[in-house]
Amino acid sequence: MSGRPDRGGPQSLFYARSTTRDLPHIVRGDGVWLEDDTGARYLDVAAGAFLSNLGQGDERPIRAMSEQARRLTFSYVRNTVHDPNVALAGRIAALAGDGFERVHLSSGGSEANEMAIKFLRQRAVACGEAARTRVITCMPSYHGATLAAIGMNGDLDAEAVYGPMAVFSEKIPAPLTYRAESPAAAAGVTVAALDAAIERIGSERVLAFVVEPVGGQSTGANVPDPSFFVGVRRVCDRHGVALVFDEVMSSVRCGRFLAAHRHPAARPDLVVLAKGLGAGFAPLGALLAPAAWVDRLADGVGFNVSHTYNANPIACAAGCAVLDAVVDDDLIAAAEARGAYLQSRLETIRARSPLVGDVRGQGLLLAIELVRDAAGSRFSADIDPADALRRHGARHGLLLYARRQNRGRYGDWSVIAPPLTITAEECDELVDRLDRALDDAAQELLR
Ligand code: PMP
């Protein structure tokens, strides 16, 4: 899109020109491929924004949405009960298992994270623990873009703009494995910092610790050491603090329905979902909670929060069809198997590209860390290597997602998280094209 129209125009008119000059104008999609208005095709390396789990054009959710729209277009969840809501909550709860019997549906990840905080706050007040107001999150981290979620994000640059307005959570270091002495040492630092932060604030004032069990864009698919999960669960239990997993990005994609399922001894109290739940067909988020907590609150004042589009019939029908497709096509196992293959192929790139310092992730939530030299040095604040790779990737038919947080202070990476339907041959194609894009980006960045 060149030039600015007098009126209207794409959403990208709002974003920094420096990052939107060359955005492709996408006109259609097919499987893992997107096509622009010149006929150029791109492999969708980041599944849109890490959500197109079924790829483009799957008929099942499309049919389910249109049938639902014909039968019952809309009915509000505050003055009616409807079947698609019950069906989707049932499917999610069945896949999530014990401890997550109740499902509160919303329209995205930020909204669902806010629901988690508001739910916990109402529960604390109802339980006579009204002093619990403080939230703890990691630096870096990402939990969303609403004013409350901005306060939770581990984003050092947000405070200058929103500091006087948003309520900022207490930050502790994320358990970043790259550059750490060891993954276990990094986990130990975070667990100790959580304990110290709660002690400092006063355990009776802390509401929750919210964390991504596998990192997303904010850490480049950081996978904490298993000791992290047991450790934070123990600390939260000791202080009566709720443990919340933000699984907006990790659910399904990490090779389990919940990343939490890999750590049964450290089950979180609440889980938040979004992205792949609607898989691009409908805006959907969800808060998963234990029946005992929800029912106890409902027997009293209740959790009476809802947005107009929460659990709307068409989005619920889409969600049901997406989850049915995930089950029928065995996409959770596919994410694990294909992810292991793609990760091994990315390792071969790391061995030869001077720009790639680390390959990490779980299932099809992977990332390559971009470094300046063999010692793994970070790039300076004025160079955005992931955006450079995005530009070069586009010339090689790859659509990459680049969104820098913290101006590279914790490192730079490109998240590799294609649709879960990607074939082994398409993985090979992705890697071959990425290899060439990395060569070009290295020429530009490592001159
Ligand atoms: N949490 C995580 C871990 C995310 O990756 C995102 C989105 N990138 C969000 C929350 C916010 O979700 P949404 O953009 O749907 O509001």
Short mmCIF file of C-alpha atoms and ligand atoms in Angstrom, two decimals:
data_model
loop_
_atom_site.label_atom_id
_atom_site.label_comp_id
_atom_site.label_asym_id
_atom_site.label_seq_id
_atom_site.Cartn_x
_atom_site.Cartn_y
_atom_site.Cartn_z
CA MET A 1 0.00 0.00 0.00
CA SER A 2 1.81 3.14 -1.14
CA GLY A 3 0.68 6.65 -0.26
CA ARG A 4 -2.09 7.55 2.13
CA PRO A 5 -5.72 7.60 1.06
CA ASP A 6 -7.83 10.62 2.07
CA ARG A 7 -10.14 8.39 4.06
CA GLY A 8 -10.12 4.88 5.42
CA GLY A 9 -7.22 2.68 4.46
CA PRO A 10 -5.74 -0.35 6.24
CA GLN A 11 -5.09 -0.67 9.97
CA SER A 12 -1.36 -0.41 9.25
CA LEU A 13 -1.79 3.37 8.75
CA PHE A 14 -1.79 3.53 12.54
CA TYR A 15 1.55 1.72 12.94
CA ALA A 16 5.06 3.16 12.63
CA ARG A 17 5.81 3.81 8.95
CA SER A 18 9.29 2.42 9.41
CA THR A 19 7.82 -1.05 9.99
CA THR A 20 4.91 -0.99 7.53
CA ARG A 21 6.37 0.31 4.28
CA ASP A 22 6.57 -3.02 2.49
CA LEU A 23 3.68 -5.00 3.94
CA PRO A 24 2.26 -7.41 1.36
CA HIS A 25 -1.36 -6.88 0.37
CA ILE A 26 -2.78 -10.36 0.94
CA VAL A 27 -5.78 -11.34 -1.13
CA ARG A 28 -6.21 -15.11 -0.56
CA GLY A 29 -4.94 -18.09 1.36
CA ASP A 30 -4.68 -21.84 0.84
CA GLY A 31 -3.39 -24.23 3.52
CA VAL A 32 -0.12 -22.79 4.86
CA TRP A 33 0.19 -20.36 1.92
CA LEU A 34 -0.90 -16.75 1.50
CA GLU A 35 -0.99 -14.91 -1.84
CA ASP A 36 -0.63 -11.19 -2.42
CA ASP A 37 -2.13 -8.88 -5.05
CA THR A 38 0.84 -9.45 -7.39
CA GLY A 39 0.38 -13.22 -7.29
CA ALA A 40 3.43 -13.77 -5.02
CA ARG A 41 3.01 -16.63 -2.55
CA TYR A 42 4.26 -16.70 1.05
CA LEU A 43 4.55 -19.58 3.48
CA ASP A 44 2.81 -18.36 6.65
CA VAL A 45 5.66 -19.01 9.10
CA ALA A 46 3.89 -17.45 12.11
CA ALA A 47 0.36 -18.76 11.35
CA GLY A 48 -0.86 -15.16 11.14
CA ALA A 49 -0.19 -14.13 14.71
CA PHE A 50 0.35 -17.74 15.93
CA LEU A 51 -3.29 -18.72 15.61
CA SER A 52 -4.13 -20.21 12.18
CA ASN A 53 -3.72 -23.74 13.53
CA LEU A 54 -5.79 -25.31 10.72
CA GLY A 55 -4.23 -23.15 8.01
CA GLN A 56 -6.45 -21.29 5.55
CA GLY A 57 -9.84 -22.31 4.24
CA ASP A 58 -10.73 -25.40 6.31
CA GLU A 59 -14.35 -26.08 5.38
CA ARG A 60 -15.42 -27.47 8.77
CA PRO A 61 -15.48 -24.23 10.82
CA ILE A 62 -16.76 -22.30 7.79
CA ARG A 63 -19.72 -24.68 7.46
CA ALA A 64 -20.35 -24.75 11.22
CA MET A 65 -20.40 -20.95 11.40
CA SER A 66 -22.76 -20.53 8.49
CA GLU A 67 -25.13 -23.25 9.76
CA GLN A 68 -25.10 -21.68 13.23
CA ALA A 69 -25.72 -18.21 11.83
CA ARG A 70 -28.79 -19.54 9.98
CA ARG A 71 -30.19 -21.43 12.97
CA LEU A 72 -29.49 -18.82 15.65
CA THR A 73 -27.41 -15.77 14.82
CA PHE A 74 -27.18 -14.25 18.26
CA SER A 75 -28.56 -14.68 21.70
CA TYR A 76 -27.03 -12.97 24.71
CA VAL A 77 -25.47 -14.99 27.52
CA ARG A 78 -26.74 -12.66 30.23
CA ASN A 79 -30.42 -13.17 29.48
CA THR A 80 -30.41 -16.56 27.70
CA VAL A 81 -28.68 -19.94 27.65
CA HIS A 82 -27.74 -21.40 24.26
CA ASP A 83 -26.38 -24.72 22.93
CA PRO A 84 -23.19 -23.57 21.16
CA ASN A 85 -21.96 -22.06 24.45
CA VAL A 86 -22.62 -25.32 26.30
CA ALA A 87 -21.03 -27.36 23.52
CA LEU A 88 -17.81 -25.35 23.40
CA ALA A 89 -17.40 -25.15 27.19
CA GLY A 90 -17.93 -28.93 27.34
CA ARG A 91 -15.30 -29.65 24.68
CA ILE A 92 -12.72 -27.34 26.27
CA ALA A 93 -13.31 -28.69 29.78
CA ALA A 94 -13.07 -32.31 28.54
CA LEU A 95 -9.71 -31.61 26.86
CA ALA A 96 -8.41 -29.56 29.80
CA GLY A 97 -9.22 -32.23 32.40
CA ASP A 98 -9.49 -32.10 36.19
CA GLY A 99 -9.24 -28.70 37.80
CA PHE A 100 -10.67 -26.89 34.76
CA GLU A 101 -14.35 -27.80 34.82
CA ARG A 102 -15.69 -24.31 34.15
CA VAL A 103 -15.08 -22.19 31.05
CA HIS A 104 -15.73 -18.46 30.72
CA LEU A 105 -15.59 -17.43 27.06
CA SER A 106 -14.43 -14.08 25.74
CA SER A 107 -13.17 -12.56 22.49
CA GLY A 108 -9.38 -12.73 22.80
CA GLY A 109 -6.33 -13.16 24.96
CA SER A 110 -6.11 -9.72 26.57
CA GLU A 111 -9.75 -9.88 27.55
CA ALA A 112 -9.38 -13.41 28.96
CA ASN A 113 -6.31 -12.40 30.99
CA GLU A 114 -8.28 -9.50 32.42
CA MET A 115 -11.13 -11.90 33.20
CA ALA A 116 -8.69 -14.06 35.16
CA ILE A 117 -7.57 -11.10 37.26
CA LYS A 118 -11.10 -9.82 37.81
CA PHE A 119 -12.32 -13.31 38.71
CA LEU A 120 -9.52 -13.76 41.24
CA ARG A 121 -10.19 -10.33 42.69
CA GLN A 122 -13.88 -11.05 43.16
CA ARG A 123 -13.06 -14.41 44.70
CA ALA A 124 -10.57 -12.80 47.09
CA VAL A 125 -13.13 -10.21 48.19
CA ALA A 126 -15.79 -12.91 48.62
CA CYS A 127 -13.36 -15.00 50.69
CA GLY A 128 -12.60 -12.12 53.05
CA GLU A 129 -9.14 -11.51 51.53
CA ALA A 130 -9.81 -8.03 50.19
CA ALA A 131 -6.19 -6.93 50.70
CA ARG A 132 -5.13 -9.14 47.75
CA THR A 133 -4.66 -6.71 44.85
CA ARG A 134 -1.12 -7.18 43.55
CA VAL A 135 -0.17 -9.24 40.52
CA ILE A 136 3.29 -10.58 39.72
CA THR A 137 4.50 -11.30 36.17
CA CYS A 138 7.80 -11.86 34.38
CA MET A 139 10.23 -9.51 32.65
CA PRO A 140 10.04 -9.97 29.70
CA SER A 141 6.53 -11.30 29.06
CA TYR A 142 3.40 -10.50 27.07
CA HIS A 143 -0.20 -10.71 28.24
CA GLY A 144 -2.06 -8.31 25.98
CA ALA A 145 -2.88 -4.79 24.88
CA THR A 146 -5.74 -3.60 27.08
CA LEU A 147 -4.75 -1.08 29.72
CA ALA A 148 -4.78 -3.75 32.45
CA ALA A 149 -2.83 -6.23 30.30
CA ILE A 150 -0.26 -3.55 29.42
CA GLY A 151 0.37 -3.23 33.14
CA MET A 152 1.08 -6.96 33.31
CA ASN A 153 3.42 -7.08 30.30
CA GLY A 154 7.13 -7.37 30.93
CA ASP A 155 7.81 -4.38 28.71
CA LEU A 156 10.29 -1.81 30.01
CA ASP A 157 9.16 0.82 27.53
CA ALA A 158 5.48 0.81 28.50
CA GLU A 159 5.93 2.64 31.75
CA ALA A 160 7.10 5.89 30.15
CA VAL A 161 3.82 6.14 28.25
CA TYR A 162 1.30 4.38 30.46
CA GLY A 163 3.00 4.66 33.86
CA PRO A 164 0.67 7.37 35.16
CA MET A 165 -2.41 5.46 33.96
CA ALA A 166 -2.00 1.69 34.09
CA VAL A 167 -1.53 -0.38 37.23
CA PHE A 168 1.80 -2.14 36.79
CA SER A 169 2.40 -5.62 38.12
CA GLU A 170 5.47 -6.49 40.15
CA LYS A 171 8.10 -7.87 37.75
CA ILE A 172 10.50 -10.76 38.35
CA PRO A 173 13.07 -12.10 35.86
CA ALA A 174 11.67 -14.58 33.31
CA PRO A 175 13.42 -17.98 33.38
CA LEU A 176 15.27 -17.32 30.10
CA THR A 177 17.43 -20.30 29.21
CA TYR A 178 19.72 -18.79 26.55
CA ARG A 179 22.70 -16.97 28.12
CA ALA A 180 21.82 -18.50 31.52
CA GLU A 181 24.32 -20.65 33.39
CA SER A 182 21.81 -23.48 32.86
CA PRO A 183 18.01 -23.75 32.40
CA ALA A 184 17.75 -25.03 35.99
CA ALA A 185 19.77 -22.07 37.28
CA ALA A 186 17.49 -19.64 35.41
CA ALA A 187 14.44 -21.37 36.89
CA GLY A 188 15.95 -21.17 40.35
CA VAL A 189 16.47 -17.40 39.99
CA THR A 190 12.82 -16.86 38.99
CA VAL A 191 11.42 -19.07 41.74
CA ALA A 192 13.56 -17.31 44.37
CA ALA A 193 12.55 -13.90 42.97
CA LEU A 194 8.87 -14.86 43.15
CA ASP A 195 9.22 -15.87 46.79
CA ALA A 196 11.16 -12.70 47.61
CA ALA A 197 8.64 -10.45 45.81
CA ILE A 198 5.72 -11.99 47.72
CA GLU A 199 7.59 -11.64 51.02
CA ARG A 200 8.41 -8.01 50.21
CA ILE A 201 4.85 -7.06 49.20
CA GLY A 202 3.29 -9.17 51.97
CA SER A 203 1.64 -12.45 51.02
CA GLU A 204 -1.77 -11.25 52.20
CA ARG A 205 -1.62 -8.52 49.50
CA VAL A 206 -0.67 -10.68 46.52
CA LEU A 207 -3.46 -11.94 44.26
CA ALA A 208 -1.70 -13.90 41.52
CA PHE A 209 1.41 -14.87 39.62
CA VAL A 210 0.66 -14.93 35.89
CA VAL A 211 3.15 -16.62 33.54
CA GLU A 212 3.45 -18.06 30.02
CA PRO A 213 4.42 -21.75 30.54
CA VAL A 214 6.13 -21.64 27.15
CA GLY A 215 7.09 -18.16 26.06
CA GLY A 216 5.68 -16.54 22.95
CA GLN A 217 6.79 -13.48 21.04
CA SER A 218 8.12 -11.74 24.17
CA THR A 219 10.81 -14.36 24.93
CA GLY A 220 11.07 -16.19 21.62
CA ALA A 221 9.52 -19.51 22.66
CA ASN A 222 11.47 -19.80 25.91
CA VAL A 223 10.93 -23.22 27.50
CA PRO A 224 11.55 -23.07 31.25
CA ASP A 225 13.30 -25.91 33.02
CA PRO A 226 10.79 -28.40 34.56
CA SER A 227 11.96 -27.35 38.05
CA PHE A 228 10.43 -23.92 37.35
CA PHE A 229 6.88 -25.29 37.43
CA VAL A 230 7.26 -27.29 40.62
CA GLY A 231 9.04 -24.32 42.21
CA VAL A 232 6.47 -21.63 41.43
CA ARG A 233 3.61 -23.96 42.41
CA ARG A 234 5.22 -24.55 45.80
CA VAL A 235 5.82 -20.82 46.39
CA CYS A 236 2.26 -19.89 45.37
CA ASP A 237 0.82 -22.62 47.65
CA ARG A 238 2.90 -21.45 50.57
CA HIS A 239 1.59 -17.89 50.25
CA GLY A 240 -2.00 -18.59 49.13
CA VAL A 241 -1.29 -16.85 45.81
CA ALA A 242 -3.13 -18.01 42.66
CA LEU A 243 -1.01 -19.45 39.85
CA VAL A 244 -2.28 -18.50 36.38
CA PHE A 245 -0.91 -19.92 33.12
CA ASP A 246 -1.31 -17.64 30.12
CA GLU A 247 -1.62 -20.36 27.44
CA VAL A 248 -2.88 -18.00 24.74
CA MET A 249 0.04 -19.08 22.57
CA SER A 250 1.10 -22.46 23.99
CA SER A 251 -2.20 -24.38 24.06
CA VAL A 252 -2.34 -27.17 21.43
CA ARG A 253 0.64 -25.69 19.55
CA CYS A 254 3.15 -26.90 22.18
CA GLY A 255 2.19 -30.54 21.59
CA ARG A 256 -0.28 -30.87 24.48
CA PHE A 257 -3.77 -29.43 24.82
CA LEU A 258 -2.30 -27.43 27.70
CA ALA A 259 1.41 -26.90 28.32
CA ALA A 260 0.32 -27.42 31.95
CA HIS A 261 -0.33 -31.08 31.12
CA ARG A 262 3.43 -31.64 30.92
CA HIS A 263 3.68 -30.73 34.61
CA PRO A 264 0.86 -32.59 36.41
CA ALA A 265 2.48 -32.05 39.82
CA ALA A 266 2.31 -28.27 39.34
CA ARG A 267 -1.22 -27.68 38.03
CA PRO A 268 -2.07 -23.97 37.82
CA ASP A 269 -5.27 -22.61 39.40
CA LEU A 270 -6.45 -20.87 36.24
CA VAL A 271 -5.56 -21.14 32.56
CA VAL A 272 -6.17 -18.55 29.84
CA LEU A 273 -6.62 -19.50 26.17
CA ALA A 274 -7.21 -17.57 22.91
CA LYS A 275 -5.52 -17.51 19.47
CA GLY A 276 -5.72 -21.14 18.25
CA LEU A 277 -9.10 -21.62 19.94
CA GLY A 278 -10.76 -19.60 17.19
CA ALA A 279 -7.87 -20.39 14.81
CA GLY A 280 -8.53 -17.24 12.77
CA PHE A 281 -12.17 -18.12 12.06
CA ALA A 282 -13.63 -16.23 15.03
CA PRO A 283 -12.31 -14.08 17.87
CA LEU A 284 -12.28 -16.35 20.92
CA GLY A 285 -10.65 -16.41 24.32
CA ALA A 286 -11.34 -18.52 27.39
CA LEU A 287 -10.72 -18.59 31.11
CA LEU A 288 -10.54 -22.11 32.57
CA ALA A 289 -11.28 -22.45 36.28
CA PRO A 290 -12.09 -25.12 38.86
CA ALA A 291 -15.82 -25.78 39.38
CA ALA A 292 -15.44 -25.37 43.15
CA TRP A 293 -14.18 -21.80 42.79
CA VAL A 294 -16.73 -20.72 40.20
CA ASP A 295 -19.70 -22.39 41.87
CA ARG A 296 -18.83 -21.01 45.31
CA LEU A 297 -18.67 -17.48 43.95
CA ALA A 298 -21.89 -18.01 41.96
CA ASP A 299 -23.66 -19.19 45.12
CA GLY A 300 -22.89 -15.75 46.53
CA VAL A 301 -22.37 -12.50 44.62
CA GLY A 302 -21.29 -14.25 41.41
CA PHE A 303 -18.77 -13.24 38.77
CA ASN A 304 -21.07 -10.92 36.87
CA VAL A 305 -18.67 -9.67 34.21
CA SER A 306 -19.33 -10.04 30.52
CA HIS A 307 -18.71 -8.31 27.23
CA THR A 308 -21.43 -8.26 24.59
CA TYR A 309 -19.75 -10.80 22.30
CA ASN A 310 -18.72 -13.23 25.08
CA ALA A 311 -19.75 -16.78 24.15
CA ASN A 312 -21.70 -15.61 21.10
CA PRO A 313 -23.22 -18.48 19.08
CA ILE A 314 -21.24 -18.06 15.85
CA ALA A 315 -17.85 -17.83 17.60
CA CYS A 316 -18.76 -20.83 19.77
CA ALA A 317 -19.74 -22.85 16.68
CA ALA A 318 -16.38 -21.96 15.13
CA GLY A 319 -14.57 -22.97 18.33
CA CYS A 320 -16.36 -26.34 18.44
CA ALA A 321 -15.51 -27.09 14.82
CA VAL A 322 -11.88 -26.05 15.33
CA LEU A 323 -11.50 -28.32 18.38
CA ASP A 324 -13.22 -31.19 16.56
CA ALA A 325 -10.76 -30.74 13.70
CA VAL A 326 -7.84 -30.68 16.17
CA VAL A 327 -9.07 -33.99 17.63
CA ASP A 328 -10.13 -35.67 14.36
CA ASP A 329 -6.89 -34.77 12.57
CA ASP A 330 -4.74 -35.49 15.65
CA LEU A 331 -3.17 -32.04 15.42
CA ILE A 332 -1.79 -32.03 18.97
CA ALA A 333 0.35 -35.07 18.16
CA ALA A 334 1.13 -33.50 14.77
CA ALA A 335 2.37 -30.34 16.52
CA GLU A 336 4.72 -32.43 18.62
CA ALA A 337 6.02 -34.66 15.81
CA ARG A 338 6.29 -31.96 13.14
CA GLY A 339 7.74 -29.55 15.69
CA ALA A 340 10.50 -32.01 16.59
CA TYR A 341 11.31 -32.42 12.89
CA LEU A 342 11.29 -28.67 12.19
CA GLN A 343 13.42 -28.00 15.27
CA SER A 344 16.01 -30.53 14.11
CA ARG A 345 16.11 -28.90 10.68
CA LEU A 346 16.50 -25.45 12.29
CA GLU A 347 19.44 -26.83 14.28
CA THR A 348 21.24 -27.49 11.00
CA ILE A 349 20.75 -23.82 10.10
CA ARG A 350 22.12 -22.76 13.47
CA ALA A 351 25.23 -24.82 12.81
CA ARG A 352 25.99 -22.81 9.69
CA SER A 353 24.41 -19.36 10.03
CA PRO A 354 26.40 -16.81 12.04
CA LEU A 355 23.14 -14.97 12.71
CA VAL A 356 21.47 -17.81 14.62
CA GLY A 357 22.63 -18.28 18.21
CA ASP A 358 19.90 -20.52 19.57
CA VAL A 359 17.02 -22.73 18.46
CA ARG A 360 14.36 -23.47 21.04
CA GLY A 361 10.70 -24.12 21.68
CA GLN A 362 8.21 -26.90 22.09
CA GLY A 363 6.00 -28.52 19.46
CA LEU A 364 5.29 -25.99 16.71
CA LEU A 365 6.04 -23.03 18.96
CA LEU A 366 9.68 -22.52 17.99
CA ALA A 367 12.10 -19.62 17.63
CA ILE A 368 15.57 -18.78 16.40
CA GLU A 369 17.55 -16.24 18.42
CA LEU A 370 19.37 -13.72 16.24
CA VAL A 371 22.85 -12.75 17.42
CA ARG A 372 25.63 -10.43 16.36
CA ASP A 373 28.56 -12.84 16.74
CA ALA A 374 29.67 -16.32 17.80
CA ALA A 375 29.65 -15.19 21.45
CA GLY A 376 25.90 -14.55 21.16
CA SER A 377 26.08 -10.75 21.54
CA ARG A 378 22.81 -8.84 21.29
CA PHE A 379 22.09 -6.18 18.69
CA SER A 380 21.99 -2.52 19.67
CA ALA A 381 18.72 -0.68 20.35
CA ASP A 382 18.68 0.95 16.88
CA ILE A 383 18.95 -2.30 14.88
CA ASP A 384 15.96 -4.61 14.65
CA PRO A 385 17.35 -7.87 13.23
CA ALA A 386 14.01 -9.72 13.29
CA ASP A 387 12.45 -7.01 11.14
CA ALA A 388 15.41 -7.21 8.75
CA LEU A 389 14.87 -10.98 8.53
CA ARG A 390 11.16 -10.38 7.92
CA ARG A 391 11.98 -8.14 4.94
CA HIS A 392 14.46 -10.61 3.46
CA GLY A 393 12.09 -13.49 4.18
CA ALA A 394 9.36 -11.83 2.13
CA ARG A 395 11.65 -11.81 -0.91
CA HIS A 396 12.11 -15.56 -0.46
CA GLY A 397 8.39 -16.24 -0.08
CA LEU A 398 8.20 -16.38 3.69
CA LEU A 399 5.79 -14.37 5.80
CA LEU A 400 7.54 -13.80 9.12
CA TYR A 401 6.24 -11.91 12.12
CA ALA A 402 8.52 -9.37 13.80
CA ARG A 403 7.50 -7.34 16.80
CA ARG A 404 10.33 -6.11 18.95
CA GLN A 405 9.80 -5.69 22.67
CA ASN A 406 12.21 -4.10 25.13
CA ARG A 407 14.34 -2.84 22.20
CA GLY A 408 16.34 -6.04 22.15
CA ARG A 409 17.55 -5.76 25.74
CA TYR A 410 16.76 -9.44 26.31
CA GLY A 411 17.70 -10.45 22.79
CA ASP A 412 16.06 -10.68 19.37
CA TRP A 413 14.35 -13.65 17.75
CA SER A 414 12.03 -14.76 15.04
CA VAL A 415 9.21 -17.04 16.16
CA ILE A 416 8.67 -20.04 13.86
CA ALA A 417 5.12 -21.25 14.48
CA PRO A 418 3.38 -22.27 11.24
CA PRO A 419 -0.11 -23.82 10.97
CA LEU A 420 -0.25 -27.26 12.61
CA THR A 421 -1.29 -28.74 9.27
CA ILE A 422 2.15 -28.10 7.76
CA THR A 423 3.61 -31.17 6.00
CA ALA A 424 7.20 -32.42 6.27
CA GLU A 425 7.83 -31.22 2.69
CA GLU A 426 6.52 -27.74 3.59
CA CYS A 427 8.80 -27.75 6.66
CA ASP A 428 11.73 -28.46 4.33
CA GLU A 429 10.65 -25.64 2.05
CA LEU A 430 10.34 -23.29 5.04
CA VAL A 431 13.84 -24.17 6.21
CA ASP A 432 15.41 -23.84 2.75
CA ARG A 433 13.85 -20.41 2.23
CA LEU A 434 14.74 -19.32 5.76
CA ASP A 435 18.31 -20.40 5.17
CA ARG A 436 18.53 -18.09 2.14
CA ALA A 437 16.79 -15.22 3.96
CA LEU A 438 19.24 -15.59 6.85
CA ASP A 439 22.18 -15.39 4.44
CA ASP A 440 20.81 -12.13 3.03
CA ALA A 441 20.01 -10.74 6.47
CA ALA A 442 23.49 -11.69 7.71
CA GLN A 443 25.00 -9.76 4.79
CA GLU A 444 23.04 -6.69 5.85
CA LEU A 445 23.42 -7.02 9.61
CA LEU A 446 26.90 -8.49 10.11
CA ARG A 447 28.76 -6.35 7.56
N1 PMP B 1 -1.00 -13.59 26.00
C1 PMP B 1 -0.08 -14.06 25.15
C2 PMP B 1 0.93 -15.04 25.64
C3 PMP B 1 -0.10 -13.64 23.80
O1 PMP B 1 0.82 -14.11 22.95
C4 PMP B 1 -1.09 -12.72 23.38
C5 PMP B 1 -1.16 -12.22 21.95
N2 PMP B 1 0.03 -12.11 21.28
C6 PMP B 1 -2.02 -12.25 24.32
C7 PMP B 1 -1.95 -12.72 25.61
C8 PMP B 1 -3.08 -11.25 23.94
O2 PMP B 1 -4.01 -11.85 23.15
P1 PMP B 1 -4.93 -10.94 22.18
O3 PMP B 1 -4.01 -10.32 21.20
O4 PMP B 1 -5.88 -11.95 21.58
O5 PMP B 1 -5.64 -9.96 23.02
#
